[in-house]
Amino acid sequence: MPNQLKKRTKPFSLKTILNRFSSARIFPVILECLMPGATVFTDASVLYKGLSNIGFKHMFVNHSQMEFARTEGTLKVTTNRIEGFWGWTRTRLVKFKGVKWENIEQHIGESVWRFNHRQTGIYKLILKELRSNPLT
């Protein structure tokens, strides 16, 4: 059947998009968003190599050596929190069956807000905000 839809053999994910980044693209964002001297937790990807050279305390876990978390002094070094957020976000965005790249920032921004308030009753927060700042 020539008009038959072909099944995807490789699943699409936001990770696929993010894997296109390089240190040259990520470092300016980090410099813009984080305070100098901040501690940055990552995996051992070469993408983040050099963070300590530009003024950040860089702590990482090496997933390829089956390291997922460790305690260093009073700090727990892990990427579990950010990976949990991305997993939650991907699950949430699946219902859209794809989003336009030019809108991804808004979708992620909304996901950040929803993730940070997921335990507090989002609809009550929205109603409170609307009462304080009516749309009209």
mmCIF file of C-alpha atoms in Angstrom:
data_model
loop_
_atom_site.group_PDB
_atom_site.id
_atom_site.type_symbol
_atom_site.label_atom_id
_atom_site.label_comp_id
_atom_site.label_asym_id
_atom_site.label_seq_id
_atom_site.Cartn_x
_atom_site.Cartn_y
_atom_site.Cartn_z
ATOM 1 C CA MET A 1 0.000 0.000 0.000
ATOM 2 C CA PRO A 2 1.782 3.155 -1.159
ATOM 3 C CA ASN A 3 -0.304 5.581 0.948
ATOM 4 C CA GLN A 4 0.196 3.659 4.174
ATOM 5 C CA LEU A 5 1.646 5.602 7.092
ATOM 6 C CA LYS A 6 4.986 4.348 8.260
ATOM 7 C CA LYS A 7 5.542 3.713 11.933
ATOM 8 C CA ARG A 8 8.348 5.666 13.571
ATOM 9 C CA THR A 9 11.277 3.449 14.394
ATOM 10 C CA LYS A 10 12.989 5.959 16.641
ATOM 11 C CA PRO A 11 10.964 7.675 19.385
ATOM 12 C CA PHE A 12 11.031 11.461 19.430
ATOM 13 C CA SER A 13 11.759 13.229 22.690
ATOM 14 C CA LEU A 14 12.810 16.603 23.981
ATOM 15 C CA LYS A 15 16.133 14.957 24.834
ATOM 16 C CA THR A 16 16.694 14.540 21.083
ATOM 17 C CA ILE A 17 16.381 18.304 20.670
ATOM 18 C CA LEU A 18 18.541 19.084 23.665
ATOM 19 C CA ASN A 19 21.273 16.727 22.447
ATOM 20 C CA ARG A 20 21.866 19.159 19.570
ATOM 21 C CA PHE A 21 23.277 21.703 21.985
ATOM 22 C CA SER A 22 26.968 22.348 22.433
ATOM 23 C CA SER A 23 29.016 24.044 25.140
ATOM 24 C CA ALA A 24 29.216 27.119 22.913
ATOM 25 C CA ARG A 25 25.410 27.367 22.943
ATOM 26 C CA ILE A 26 24.826 26.366 26.584
ATOM 27 C CA PHE A 27 27.497 28.430 28.378
ATOM 28 C CA PRO A 28 26.043 31.846 27.423
ATOM 29 C CA VAL A 29 22.653 30.725 28.776
ATOM 30 C CA ILE A 30 24.261 29.523 32.005
ATOM 31 C CA LEU A 31 26.162 32.801 32.355
ATOM 32 C CA GLU A 32 22.953 34.772 31.818
ATOM 33 C CA CYS A 33 20.785 32.725 34.183
ATOM 34 C CA LEU A 34 23.039 31.810 37.101
ATOM 35 C CA MET A 35 24.829 33.906 39.660
ATOM 36 C CA PRO A 36 28.631 33.829 39.476
ATOM 37 C CA GLY A 37 29.980 31.164 41.807
ATOM 38 C CA ALA A 38 26.757 29.101 41.755
ATOM 39 C CA THR A 39 26.965 25.345 42.117
ATOM 40 C CA VAL A 40 25.843 23.520 38.971
ATOM 41 C CA PHE A 41 24.840 19.850 39.127
ATOM 42 C CA THR A 42 25.058 17.889 35.858
ATOM 43 C CA ASP A 43 25.859 14.504 34.471
ATOM 44 C CA ALA A 44 29.411 13.842 33.255
ATOM 45 C CA SER A 45 28.693 14.915 29.675
ATOM 46 C CA VAL A 46 31.547 16.714 27.911
ATOM 47 C CA LEU A 47 28.943 19.387 27.167
ATOM 48 C CA TYR A 48 29.507 20.794 30.659
ATOM 49 C CA LYS A 49 33.292 20.425 30.735
ATOM 50 C CA GLY A 50 34.795 23.798 31.553
ATOM 51 C CA LEU A 51 32.034 25.135 33.819
ATOM 52 C CA SER A 52 34.555 25.462 36.638
ATOM 53 C CA ASN A 53 36.795 27.485 34.285
ATOM 54 C CA ILE A 54 34.102 30.155 33.873
ATOM 55 C CA GLY A 55 33.445 30.659 37.569
ATOM 56 C CA PHE A 56 30.997 27.956 38.634
ATOM 57 C CA LYS A 57 31.344 25.138 41.121
ATOM 58 C CA HIS A 58 30.633 22.111 38.939
ATOM 59 C CA MET A 59 29.533 18.879 40.559
ATOM 60 C CA PHE A 60 28.480 15.912 38.468
ATOM 61 C CA VAL A 61 27.530 12.267 38.551
ATOM 62 C CA ASN A 62 28.834 9.767 36.042
ATOM 63 C CA HIS A 63 25.894 7.722 34.783
ATOM 64 C CA SER A 64 28.119 5.587 32.544
ATOM 65 C CA GLN A 65 29.813 4.282 35.710
ATOM 66 C CA MET A 66 26.371 3.610 37.279
ATOM 67 C CA GLU A 67 26.688 6.638 39.554
ATOM 68 C CA PHE A 68 23.372 8.419 40.014
ATOM 69 C CA ALA A 69 23.791 10.190 43.344
ATOM 70 C CA ARG A 70 26.438 10.712 45.972
ATOM 71 C CA THR A 71 26.918 12.843 49.036
ATOM 72 C CA GLU A 72 29.818 15.250 49.031
ATOM 73 C CA GLY A 73 30.059 17.068 52.347
ATOM 74 C CA THR A 74 26.590 18.473 53.000
ATOM 75 C CA LEU A 75 25.561 18.369 49.322
ATOM 76 C CA LYS A 76 23.748 15.562 47.580
ATOM 77 C CA VAL A 77 25.132 15.451 44.047
ATOM 78 C CA THR A 78 22.416 14.167 41.709
ATOM 79 C CA THR A 79 20.530 14.981 38.531
ATOM 80 C CA ASN A 80 17.371 13.239 39.757
ATOM 81 C CA ARG A 81 15.424 16.467 40.312
ATOM 82 C CA ILE A 82 15.943 17.869 36.818
ATOM 83 C CA GLU A 83 15.414 14.449 35.228
ATOM 84 C CA GLY A 84 12.183 14.137 37.226
ATOM 85 C CA PHE A 85 11.060 17.519 35.913
ATOM 86 C CA TRP A 86 11.825 16.619 32.278
ATOM 87 C CA GLY A 87 10.044 13.277 32.635
ATOM 88 C CA TRP A 88 7.004 15.030 34.116
ATOM 89 C CA THR A 89 7.125 17.674 31.358
ATOM 90 C CA ARG A 90 7.389 15.117 28.543
ATOM 91 C CA THR A 91 4.408 13.222 29.965
ATOM 92 C CA ARG A 92 2.431 16.475 30.168
ATOM 93 C CA LEU A 93 3.321 17.574 26.611
ATOM 94 C CA VAL A 94 2.434 14.220 25.027
ATOM 95 C CA LYS A 95 -1.240 15.234 25.024
ATOM 96 C CA PHE A 96 -0.419 17.985 22.507
ATOM 97 C CA LYS A 97 0.913 15.385 20.025
ATOM 98 C CA GLY A 98 3.791 17.705 19.226
ATOM 99 C CA VAL A 99 4.421 21.398 19.762
ATOM 100 C CA LYS A 100 5.848 24.003 17.441
ATOM 101 C CA TRP A 101 9.491 24.797 18.110
ATOM 102 C CA GLU A 102 8.735 28.547 18.245
ATOM 103 C CA ASN A 103 6.329 27.850 21.160
ATOM 104 C CA ILE A 104 8.542 25.478 23.143
ATOM 105 C CA GLU A 105 9.736 28.213 25.528
ATOM 106 C CA GLN A 106 6.155 29.017 26.560
ATOM 107 C CA HIS A 107 5.330 25.333 27.033
ATOM 108 C CA ILE A 108 8.414 24.787 29.168
ATOM 109 C CA GLY A 109 7.719 27.969 31.160
ATOM 110 C CA GLU A 110 4.194 26.779 31.892
ATOM 111 C CA SER A 111 5.533 23.351 32.812
ATOM 112 C CA VAL A 112 8.004 24.907 35.252
ATOM 113 C CA TRP A 113 5.181 26.850 36.935
ATOM 114 C CA ARG A 114 2.879 23.811 37.046
ATOM 115 C CA PHE A 115 5.688 21.558 38.343
ATOM 116 C CA ASN A 116 6.585 24.033 41.106
ATOM 117 C CA HIS A 117 2.933 24.315 42.162
ATOM 118 C CA ARG A 118 1.805 20.726 41.549
ATOM 119 C CA GLN A 119 1.144 20.147 45.268
ATOM 120 C CA THR A 120 -0.676 23.424 45.984
ATOM 121 C CA GLY A 121 -3.906 23.407 43.960
ATOM 122 C CA ILE A 122 -3.145 25.120 40.673
ATOM 123 C CA TYR A 123 -6.726 26.153 39.923
ATOM 124 C CA LYS A 124 -7.114 27.997 43.238
ATOM 125 C CA LEU A 125 -3.845 29.835 42.504
ATOM 126 C CA ILE A 126 -5.065 30.809 39.023
ATOM 127 C CA LEU A 127 -8.421 32.041 40.380
ATOM 128 C CA LYS A 128 -6.640 34.068 43.071
ATOM 129 C CA GLU A 129 -4.389 35.644 40.425
ATOM 130 C CA LEU A 130 -7.353 36.433 38.158
ATOM 131 C CA ARG A 131 -9.227 38.059 41.031
ATOM 132 C CA SER A 132 -6.176 40.181 41.866
ATOM 133 C CA ASN A 133 -5.508 41.085 38.215
ATOM 134 C CA PRO A 134 -8.740 40.875 36.165
ATOM 135 C CA LEU A 135 -8.348 40.486 32.408
ATOM 136 C CA THR A 136 -10.703 43.420 31.656
#
